[in-house]
Short mmCIF file of C-alpha atoms and ligand atoms in Angstrom, two decimals:
data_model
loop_
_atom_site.label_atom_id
_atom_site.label_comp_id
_atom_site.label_asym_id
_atom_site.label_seq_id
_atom_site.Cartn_x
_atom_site.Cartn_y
_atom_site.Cartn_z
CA UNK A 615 -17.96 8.06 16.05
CA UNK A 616 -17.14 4.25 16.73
CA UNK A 617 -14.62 2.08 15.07
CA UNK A 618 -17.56 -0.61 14.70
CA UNK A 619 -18.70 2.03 11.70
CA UNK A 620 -15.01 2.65 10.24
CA UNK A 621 -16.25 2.24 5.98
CA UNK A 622 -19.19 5.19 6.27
CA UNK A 623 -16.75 7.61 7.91
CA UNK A 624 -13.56 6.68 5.78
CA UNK A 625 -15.88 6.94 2.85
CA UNK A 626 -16.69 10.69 4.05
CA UNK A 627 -13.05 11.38 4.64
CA UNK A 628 -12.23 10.20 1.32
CA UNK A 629 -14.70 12.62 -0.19
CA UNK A 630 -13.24 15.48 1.92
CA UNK A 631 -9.74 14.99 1.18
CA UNK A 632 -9.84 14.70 -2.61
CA UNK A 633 -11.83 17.91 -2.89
CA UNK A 634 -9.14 19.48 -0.64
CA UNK A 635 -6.39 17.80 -2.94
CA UNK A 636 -8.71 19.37 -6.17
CA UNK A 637 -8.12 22.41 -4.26
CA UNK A 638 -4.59 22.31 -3.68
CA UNK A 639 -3.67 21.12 -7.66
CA UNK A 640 -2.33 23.98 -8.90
CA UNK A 641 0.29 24.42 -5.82
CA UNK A 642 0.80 20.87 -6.52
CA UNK A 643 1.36 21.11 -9.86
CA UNK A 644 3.74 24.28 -9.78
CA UNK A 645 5.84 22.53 -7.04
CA UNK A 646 6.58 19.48 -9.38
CA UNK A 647 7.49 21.98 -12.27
CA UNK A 648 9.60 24.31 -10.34
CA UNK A 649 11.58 20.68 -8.99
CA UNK A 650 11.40 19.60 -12.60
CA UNK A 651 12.89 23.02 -13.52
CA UNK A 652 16.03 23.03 -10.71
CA UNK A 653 17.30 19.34 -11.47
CA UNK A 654 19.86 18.08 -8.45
CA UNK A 655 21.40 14.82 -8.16
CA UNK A 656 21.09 12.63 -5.48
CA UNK A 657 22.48 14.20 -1.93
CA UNK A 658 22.05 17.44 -3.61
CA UNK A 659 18.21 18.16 -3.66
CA UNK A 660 18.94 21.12 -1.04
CA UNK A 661 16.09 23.41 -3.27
CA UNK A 662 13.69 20.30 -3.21
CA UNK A 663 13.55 19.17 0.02
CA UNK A 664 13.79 23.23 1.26
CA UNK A 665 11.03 23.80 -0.66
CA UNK A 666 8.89 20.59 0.25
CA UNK A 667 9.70 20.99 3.96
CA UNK A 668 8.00 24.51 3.87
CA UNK A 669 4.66 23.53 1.97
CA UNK A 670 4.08 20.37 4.16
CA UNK A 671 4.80 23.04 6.45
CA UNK A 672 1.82 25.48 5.56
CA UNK A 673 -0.41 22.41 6.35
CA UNK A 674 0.74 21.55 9.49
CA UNK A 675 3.57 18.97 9.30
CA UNK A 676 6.22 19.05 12.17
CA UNK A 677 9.46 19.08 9.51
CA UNK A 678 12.61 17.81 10.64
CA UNK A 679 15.36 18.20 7.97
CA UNK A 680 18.79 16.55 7.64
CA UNK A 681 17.76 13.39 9.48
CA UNK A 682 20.14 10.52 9.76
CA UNK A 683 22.74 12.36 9.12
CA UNK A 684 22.34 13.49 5.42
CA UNK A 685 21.12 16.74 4.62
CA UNK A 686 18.82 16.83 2.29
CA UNK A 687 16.73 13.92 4.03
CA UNK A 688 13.44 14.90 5.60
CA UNK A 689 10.63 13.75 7.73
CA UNK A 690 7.76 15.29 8.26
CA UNK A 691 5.04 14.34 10.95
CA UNK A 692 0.99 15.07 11.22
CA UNK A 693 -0.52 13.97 13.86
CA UNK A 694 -4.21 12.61 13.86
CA UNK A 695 -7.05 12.73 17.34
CA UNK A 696 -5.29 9.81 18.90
CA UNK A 697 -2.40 7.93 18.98
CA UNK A 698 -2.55 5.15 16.42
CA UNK A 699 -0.97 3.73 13.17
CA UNK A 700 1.83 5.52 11.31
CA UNK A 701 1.38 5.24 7.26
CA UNK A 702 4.48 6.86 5.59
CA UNK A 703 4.64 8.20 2.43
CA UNK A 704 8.00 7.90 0.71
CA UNK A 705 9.11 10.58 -1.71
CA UNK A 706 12.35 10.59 -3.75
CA UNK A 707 13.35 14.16 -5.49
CA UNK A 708 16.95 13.45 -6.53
CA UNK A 709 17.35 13.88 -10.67
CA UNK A 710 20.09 11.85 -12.88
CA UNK A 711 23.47 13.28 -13.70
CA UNK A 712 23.04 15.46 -17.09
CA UNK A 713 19.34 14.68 -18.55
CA UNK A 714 17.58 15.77 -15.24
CA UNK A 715 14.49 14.98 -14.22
CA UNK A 716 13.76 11.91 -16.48
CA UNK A 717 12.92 9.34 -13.86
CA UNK A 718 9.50 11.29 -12.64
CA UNK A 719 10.81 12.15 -9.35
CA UNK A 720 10.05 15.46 -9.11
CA UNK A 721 5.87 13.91 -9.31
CA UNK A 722 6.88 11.83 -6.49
CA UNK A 723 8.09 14.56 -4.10
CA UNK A 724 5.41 17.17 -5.12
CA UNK A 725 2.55 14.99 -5.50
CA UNK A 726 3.22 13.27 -2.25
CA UNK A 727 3.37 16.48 -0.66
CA UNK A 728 -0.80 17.18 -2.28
CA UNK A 729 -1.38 14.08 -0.67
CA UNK A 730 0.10 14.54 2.82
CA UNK A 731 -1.51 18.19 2.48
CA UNK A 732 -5.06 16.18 1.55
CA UNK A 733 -4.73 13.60 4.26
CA UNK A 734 -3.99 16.66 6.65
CA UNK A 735 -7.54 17.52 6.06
CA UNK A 736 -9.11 14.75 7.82
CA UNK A 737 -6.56 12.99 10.17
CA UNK A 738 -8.45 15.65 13.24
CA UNK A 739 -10.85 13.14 12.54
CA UNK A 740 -8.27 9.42 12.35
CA UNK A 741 -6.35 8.07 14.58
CA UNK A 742 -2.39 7.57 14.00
CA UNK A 743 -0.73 9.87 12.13
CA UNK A 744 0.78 10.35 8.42
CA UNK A 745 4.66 10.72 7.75
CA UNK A 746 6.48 11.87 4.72
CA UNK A 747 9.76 10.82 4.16
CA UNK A 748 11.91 13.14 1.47
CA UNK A 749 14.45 10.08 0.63
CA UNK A 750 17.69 10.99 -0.85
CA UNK A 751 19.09 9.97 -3.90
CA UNK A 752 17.29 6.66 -5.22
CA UNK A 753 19.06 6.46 -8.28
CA UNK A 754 22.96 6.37 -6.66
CA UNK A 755 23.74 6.68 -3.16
CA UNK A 756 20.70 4.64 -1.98
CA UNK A 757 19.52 6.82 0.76
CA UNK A 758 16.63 4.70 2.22
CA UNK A 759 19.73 2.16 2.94
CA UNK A 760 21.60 4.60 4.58
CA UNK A 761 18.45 5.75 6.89
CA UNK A 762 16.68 2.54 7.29
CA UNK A 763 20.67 1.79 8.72
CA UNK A 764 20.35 4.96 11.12
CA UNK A 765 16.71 3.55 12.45
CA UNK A 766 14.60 5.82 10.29
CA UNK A 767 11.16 4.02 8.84
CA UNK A 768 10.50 1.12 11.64
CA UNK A 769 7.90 3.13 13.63
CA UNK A 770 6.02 2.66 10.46
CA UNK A 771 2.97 -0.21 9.87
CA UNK A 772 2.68 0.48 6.44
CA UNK A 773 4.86 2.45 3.74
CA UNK A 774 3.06 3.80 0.50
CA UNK A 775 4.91 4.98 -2.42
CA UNK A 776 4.02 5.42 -6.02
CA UNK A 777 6.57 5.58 -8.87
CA UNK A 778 6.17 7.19 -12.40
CA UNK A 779 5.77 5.25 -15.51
CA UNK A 780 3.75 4.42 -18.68
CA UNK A 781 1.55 1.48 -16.85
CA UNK A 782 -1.06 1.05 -14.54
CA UNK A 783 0.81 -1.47 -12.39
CA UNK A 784 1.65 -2.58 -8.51
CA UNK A 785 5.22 -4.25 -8.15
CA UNK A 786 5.01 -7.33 -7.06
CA UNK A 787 8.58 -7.63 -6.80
CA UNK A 788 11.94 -6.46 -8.28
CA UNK A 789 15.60 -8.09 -8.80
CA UNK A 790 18.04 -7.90 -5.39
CA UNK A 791 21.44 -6.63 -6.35
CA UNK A 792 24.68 -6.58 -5.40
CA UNK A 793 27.90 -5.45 -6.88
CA UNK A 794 31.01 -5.90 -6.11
CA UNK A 795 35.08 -5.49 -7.10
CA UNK A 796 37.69 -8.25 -7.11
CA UNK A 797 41.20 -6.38 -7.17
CA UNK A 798 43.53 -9.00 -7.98
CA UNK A 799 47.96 -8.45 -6.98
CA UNK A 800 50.57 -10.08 -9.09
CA UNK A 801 54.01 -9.58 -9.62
CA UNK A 802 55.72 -7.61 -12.44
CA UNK A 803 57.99 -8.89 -14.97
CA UNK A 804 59.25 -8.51 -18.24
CA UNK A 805 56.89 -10.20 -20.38
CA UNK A 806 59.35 -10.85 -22.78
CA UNK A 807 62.34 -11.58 -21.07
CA UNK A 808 61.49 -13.11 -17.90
CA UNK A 809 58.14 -13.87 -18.00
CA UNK A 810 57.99 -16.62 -15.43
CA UNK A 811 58.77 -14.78 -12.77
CA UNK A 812 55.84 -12.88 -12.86
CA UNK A 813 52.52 -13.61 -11.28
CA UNK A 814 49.82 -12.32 -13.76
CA UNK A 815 47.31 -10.43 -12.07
CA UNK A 816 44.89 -10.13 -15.53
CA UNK A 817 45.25 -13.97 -15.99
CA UNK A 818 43.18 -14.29 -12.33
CA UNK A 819 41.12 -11.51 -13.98
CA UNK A 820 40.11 -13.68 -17.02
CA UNK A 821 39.69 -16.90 -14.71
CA UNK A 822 37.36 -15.35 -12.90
CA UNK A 823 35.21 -14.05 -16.04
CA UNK A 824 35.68 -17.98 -17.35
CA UNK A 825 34.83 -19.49 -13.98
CA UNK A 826 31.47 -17.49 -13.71
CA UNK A 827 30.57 -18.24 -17.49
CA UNK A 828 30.37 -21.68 -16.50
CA UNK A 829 29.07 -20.90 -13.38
CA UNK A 830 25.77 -19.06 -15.00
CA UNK A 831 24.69 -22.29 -16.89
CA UNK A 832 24.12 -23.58 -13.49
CA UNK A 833 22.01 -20.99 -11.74
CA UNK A 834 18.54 -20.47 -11.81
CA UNK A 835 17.18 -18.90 -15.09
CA UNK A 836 15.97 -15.49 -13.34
CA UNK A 837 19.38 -14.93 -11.62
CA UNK A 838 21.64 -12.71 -13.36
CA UNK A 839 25.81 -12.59 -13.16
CA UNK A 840 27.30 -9.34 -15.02
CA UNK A 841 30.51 -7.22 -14.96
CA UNK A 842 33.81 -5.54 -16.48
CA UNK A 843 37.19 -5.76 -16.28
CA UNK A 844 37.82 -2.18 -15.02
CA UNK A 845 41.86 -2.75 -14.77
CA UNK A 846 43.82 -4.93 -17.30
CA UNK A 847 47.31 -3.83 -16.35
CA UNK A 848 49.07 -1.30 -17.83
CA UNK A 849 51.54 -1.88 -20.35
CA UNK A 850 51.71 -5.07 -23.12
CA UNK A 851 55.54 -5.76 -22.32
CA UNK A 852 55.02 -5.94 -18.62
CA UNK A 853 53.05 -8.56 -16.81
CA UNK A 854 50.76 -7.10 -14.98
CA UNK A 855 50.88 -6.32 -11.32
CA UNK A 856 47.57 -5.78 -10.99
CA UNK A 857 44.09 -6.22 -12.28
CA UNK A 858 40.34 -5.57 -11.50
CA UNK A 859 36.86 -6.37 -12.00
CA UNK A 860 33.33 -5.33 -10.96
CA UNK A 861 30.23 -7.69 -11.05
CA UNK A 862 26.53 -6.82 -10.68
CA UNK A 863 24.82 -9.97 -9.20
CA UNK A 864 21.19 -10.24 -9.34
CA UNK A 865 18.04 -12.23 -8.03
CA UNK A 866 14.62 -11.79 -7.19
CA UNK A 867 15.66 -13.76 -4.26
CA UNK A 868 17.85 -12.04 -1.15
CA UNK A 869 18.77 -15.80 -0.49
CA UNK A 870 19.77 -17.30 -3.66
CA UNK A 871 21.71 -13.38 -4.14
CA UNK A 872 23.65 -14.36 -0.84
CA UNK A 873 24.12 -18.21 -2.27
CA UNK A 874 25.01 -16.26 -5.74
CA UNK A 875 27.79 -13.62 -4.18
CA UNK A 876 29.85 -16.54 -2.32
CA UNK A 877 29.65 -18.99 -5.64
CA UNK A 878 31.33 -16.47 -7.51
CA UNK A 879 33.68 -15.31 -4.65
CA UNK A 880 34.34 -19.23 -4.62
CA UNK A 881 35.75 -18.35 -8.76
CA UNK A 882 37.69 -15.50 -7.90
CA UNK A 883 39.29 -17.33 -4.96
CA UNK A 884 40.22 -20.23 -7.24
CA UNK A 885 41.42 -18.03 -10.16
CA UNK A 886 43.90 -16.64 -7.37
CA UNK A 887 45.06 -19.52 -6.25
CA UNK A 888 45.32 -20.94 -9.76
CA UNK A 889 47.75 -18.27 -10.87
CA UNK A 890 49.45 -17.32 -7.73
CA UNK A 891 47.53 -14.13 -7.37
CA UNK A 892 46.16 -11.94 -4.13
CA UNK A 893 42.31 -10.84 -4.05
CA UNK A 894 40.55 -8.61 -2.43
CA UNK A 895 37.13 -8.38 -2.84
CA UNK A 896 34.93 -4.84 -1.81
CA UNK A 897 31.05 -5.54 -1.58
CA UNK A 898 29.05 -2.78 -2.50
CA UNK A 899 25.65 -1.91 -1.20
CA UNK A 900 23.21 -4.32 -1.41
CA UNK A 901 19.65 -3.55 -2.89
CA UNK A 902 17.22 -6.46 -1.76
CA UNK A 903 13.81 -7.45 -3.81
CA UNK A 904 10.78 -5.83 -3.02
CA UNK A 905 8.97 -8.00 -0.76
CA UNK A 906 5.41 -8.14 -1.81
CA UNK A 907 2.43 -7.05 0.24
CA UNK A 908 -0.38 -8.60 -1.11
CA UNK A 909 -3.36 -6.85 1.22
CA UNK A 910 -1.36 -3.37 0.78
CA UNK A 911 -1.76 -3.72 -2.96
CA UNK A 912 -5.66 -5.23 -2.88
CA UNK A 913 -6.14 -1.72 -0.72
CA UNK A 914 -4.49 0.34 -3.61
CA UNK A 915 -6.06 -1.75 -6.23
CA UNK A 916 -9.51 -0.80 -4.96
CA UNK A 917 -8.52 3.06 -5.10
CA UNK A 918 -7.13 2.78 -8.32
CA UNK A 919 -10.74 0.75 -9.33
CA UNK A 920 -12.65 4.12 -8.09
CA UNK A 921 -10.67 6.06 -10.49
CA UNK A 922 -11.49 3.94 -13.11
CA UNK A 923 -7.53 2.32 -13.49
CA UNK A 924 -7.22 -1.74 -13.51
CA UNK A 925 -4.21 -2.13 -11.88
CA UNK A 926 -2.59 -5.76 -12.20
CA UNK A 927 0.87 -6.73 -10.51
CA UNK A 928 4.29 -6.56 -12.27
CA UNK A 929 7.38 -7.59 -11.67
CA UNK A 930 10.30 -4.81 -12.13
CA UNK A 931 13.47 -5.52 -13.44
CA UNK A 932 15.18 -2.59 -12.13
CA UNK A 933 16.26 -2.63 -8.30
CA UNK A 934 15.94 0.07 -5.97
CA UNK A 935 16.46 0.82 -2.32
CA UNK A 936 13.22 0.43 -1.72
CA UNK A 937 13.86 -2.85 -1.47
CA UNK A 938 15.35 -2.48 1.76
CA UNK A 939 12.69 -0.74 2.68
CA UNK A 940 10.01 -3.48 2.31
CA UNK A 941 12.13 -5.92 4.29
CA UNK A 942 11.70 -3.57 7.14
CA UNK A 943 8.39 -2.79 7.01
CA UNK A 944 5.39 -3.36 4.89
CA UNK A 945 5.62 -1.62 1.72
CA UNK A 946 3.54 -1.13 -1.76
CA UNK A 947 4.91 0.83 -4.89
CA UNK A 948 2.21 1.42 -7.69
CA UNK A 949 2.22 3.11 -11.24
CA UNK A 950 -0.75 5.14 -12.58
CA UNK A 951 0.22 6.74 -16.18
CA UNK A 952 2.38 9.70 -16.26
CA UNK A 953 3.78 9.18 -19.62
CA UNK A 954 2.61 8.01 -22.77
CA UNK A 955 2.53 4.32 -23.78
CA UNK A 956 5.68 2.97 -24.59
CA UNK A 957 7.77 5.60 -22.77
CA UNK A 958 10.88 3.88 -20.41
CA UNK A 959 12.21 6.18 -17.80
CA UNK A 960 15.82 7.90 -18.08
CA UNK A 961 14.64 8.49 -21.75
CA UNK A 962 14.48 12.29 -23.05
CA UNK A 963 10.62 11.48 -23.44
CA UNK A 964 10.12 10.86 -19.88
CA UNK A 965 12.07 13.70 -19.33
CA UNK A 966 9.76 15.96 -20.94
CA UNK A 967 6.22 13.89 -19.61
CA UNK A 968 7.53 15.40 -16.29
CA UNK A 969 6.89 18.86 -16.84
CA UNK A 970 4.00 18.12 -19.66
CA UNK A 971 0.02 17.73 -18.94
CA UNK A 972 0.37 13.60 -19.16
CA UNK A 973 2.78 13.58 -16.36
CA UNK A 974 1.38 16.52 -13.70
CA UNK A 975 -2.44 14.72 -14.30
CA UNK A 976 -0.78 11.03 -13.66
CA UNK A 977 0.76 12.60 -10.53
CA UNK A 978 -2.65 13.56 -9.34
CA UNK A 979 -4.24 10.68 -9.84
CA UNK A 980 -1.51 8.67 -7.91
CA UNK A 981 -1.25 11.04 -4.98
CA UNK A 982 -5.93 10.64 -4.88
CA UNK A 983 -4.72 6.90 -4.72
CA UNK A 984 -2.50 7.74 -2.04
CA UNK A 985 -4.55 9.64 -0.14
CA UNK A 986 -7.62 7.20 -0.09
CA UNK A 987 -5.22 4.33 0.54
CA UNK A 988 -3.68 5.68 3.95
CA UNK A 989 -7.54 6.61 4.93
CA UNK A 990 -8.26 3.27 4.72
CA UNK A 991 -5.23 2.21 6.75
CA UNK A 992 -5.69 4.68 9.32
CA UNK A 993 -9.50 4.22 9.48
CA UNK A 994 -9.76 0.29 9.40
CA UNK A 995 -7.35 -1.43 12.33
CA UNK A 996 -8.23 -4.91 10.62
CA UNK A 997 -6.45 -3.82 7.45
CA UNK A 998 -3.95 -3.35 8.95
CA UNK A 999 -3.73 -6.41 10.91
CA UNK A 1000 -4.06 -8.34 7.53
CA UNK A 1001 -1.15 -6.17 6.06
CA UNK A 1002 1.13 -7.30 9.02
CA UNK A 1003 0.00 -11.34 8.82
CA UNK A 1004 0.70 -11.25 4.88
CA UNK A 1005 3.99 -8.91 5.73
CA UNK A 1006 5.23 -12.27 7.95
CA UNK A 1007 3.92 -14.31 5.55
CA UNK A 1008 6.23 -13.43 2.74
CA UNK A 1009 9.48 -15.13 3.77
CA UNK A 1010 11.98 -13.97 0.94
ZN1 ZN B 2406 13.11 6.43 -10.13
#
């Protein structure tokens, strides 16, 4: 075997690891109802990742859980015949608070798993080797932030995740967000008596909210500016002493977002001057925009094609630490069907297209996608070159 003949032999390997993830369906299947079935919020998946450390396990994956310092974070290694590319598959299991399992992550984690069981099939005969990443609560607590912060994902050339959802879709990008709270200090007075010699704290509140309406008619049409007041004082008879806000501040730009955040810090800091008022201001975490790969999604086109899905690119309005991630390294999130038509995730429907035939058949289908995707990676060193040129290429 030569690399100068890598399409025959990844063409074989294909073959051999979809009839070995065939094979392994009904494990695969069970595992994503028996997550479905034990919903736990995000930095509390200990049953998930437990019981998806032990079945990557059983095919040969060195497991390492409770990696950058949270608990219920795992990576798991196979090594292929040489040393050589790493392609990581990256698999979220946390549910949401109450409904459970309604954002399909229980497909990722246990699909992922029939695909890093598949791929373990062939990589005795790839180079590189194939990593799954259990990533802790996507939907709060932004775990890939958190690891990609401890050093976890940079060994990787390309990352490979699927997501669940009613289309047959690649992102081709996603909003960058960032939130934070403006806590603004006055001085309490009678607001009847002795008004003036208060310094009111709400007043900087509803500057600010004034400030950024007139601020949004100037910013780019995609860009978004949202929020509360989460404190308006206390009492109607006192002015009050203090108030607070929260904004969510989004682009599809990381840039602009930056540009975005200081503008409006620029309002709050003139709303406290204006009325005599401290500020502090706490940023949250920021999400960045998925940063488009195009060769990474051609690759997973093409193994959507063989399964007879037309995938076209989409742009997400939800943001997600995954963003992060694709800043780091190259990255492609796809959608094959898992629910019917029309279905949103966090809904009660998507819910039950979880646990129901639509969603375990979907899952399939996106881990064979998976599966031939990181074949072609591992077996074809130009693809990969092309994935890193168009990776530097993209300059958001
Ligand atoms: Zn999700």
């Amino acid at each position: 075997m030569t690399s100068s003949q890598p399409a025959a032999d990844a063409a074989a390997l294909k073959r051999r690891a979809l009839e070995t993830l065939d094979r392994l369906a009904p494990a695969v299947r069970e595992l994503a109802l028996r997550i479905h079935a034990h919903p736990e919020v995000g930095f509390q998946e200990e049953r998930a990742a437990a019981w998806v450390g032990e079945a990557l396990r059983g095919h040969g994956y060195e497991v390492e859980h409770g990696v950058a310092g949270l608990p219920t974070a795992l990576v798991a290694v196979r090594r292929g015949r040489e040393a050589g590319p790493a392609v990581g598959l990256i698999a979220e299991y946390d549910a949401l608070p109450g409904i459970g399992h309604a954002c399909g992550h229980n497909l990722m984690a246990a699909g992922m798993v029939g695909a890093a069981a598949a791929l373990a099939a062939v990589l005795p005969d790839l180079p590189g080797r194939v990593v799954y990443y259990g990533t802790p609560a996507e939907e709060d607590g932004s775990g890939k932030i958190l690891m990609l912060e401890r050093g976890m994902f940079r060994e990787l050339d390309a990352a490979l995740q699927y997501h669940a959802g009613d289309r047959v879709s690649f992102s081709i990008g996603c909003l960058a967000t960032q939130s934070v709270a403006y806590v603004f200090g006055g001085r309490p007075a009678h607001a009847a008596v002795a008004p003036w010699k208060g310094v009111n704290a709400l007043d900087a509140v509803i500057q600010t909210f004034n400030g950024v309406s007139a601020l949004r008619q100037q910013i780019r049409p995609d860009a978004r500016i949202h929020g509360i007041i989460t404190d308006g004082g206390q009492a109607v008879n006192v002015i009050p002493e203090r108030a607070a806000m929260a904004l969510g501040i989004r682009s599809p730009d990381g840039a602009y977002l930056r540009e975005l955040v200081h503008r409006v810090a620029l309002c709050a800091r003139g709303a406290a001057e204006a009325t005599g008022a401290t500020l502090q201001m706490t940023p949250g975490q920021l999400e960045e925009a998925i940063r488009f790969n195009r060769a990474l999604a051609e690759v997973v086109s093409r193994n959507a094609a063989v399964l007879g899905f037309e995938m076209t690119g989409r742009f997400g309005e939800a943001s997600t630490d995954l963003g992060n991630l694709s800043q780091a390294v190259p990255t492609v999130s796809y959608t094959l069907p898992t629910c019917p038509p029309g279905v949103r995730m966090h809904t009660r429907e998507a819910l039950e297209a979880g646990a129901a035939e639509v969603g375990l058949a979907g899952m399939l289908n996106d881990a064979r996608v998976m599966v031939m995707t990181a074949i072609d990676l591992l077996a074809a060193p130009e693809l990969l070159r092309q994935v890193r040129r168009d990776f530097d290429a993209e300059v958001r």
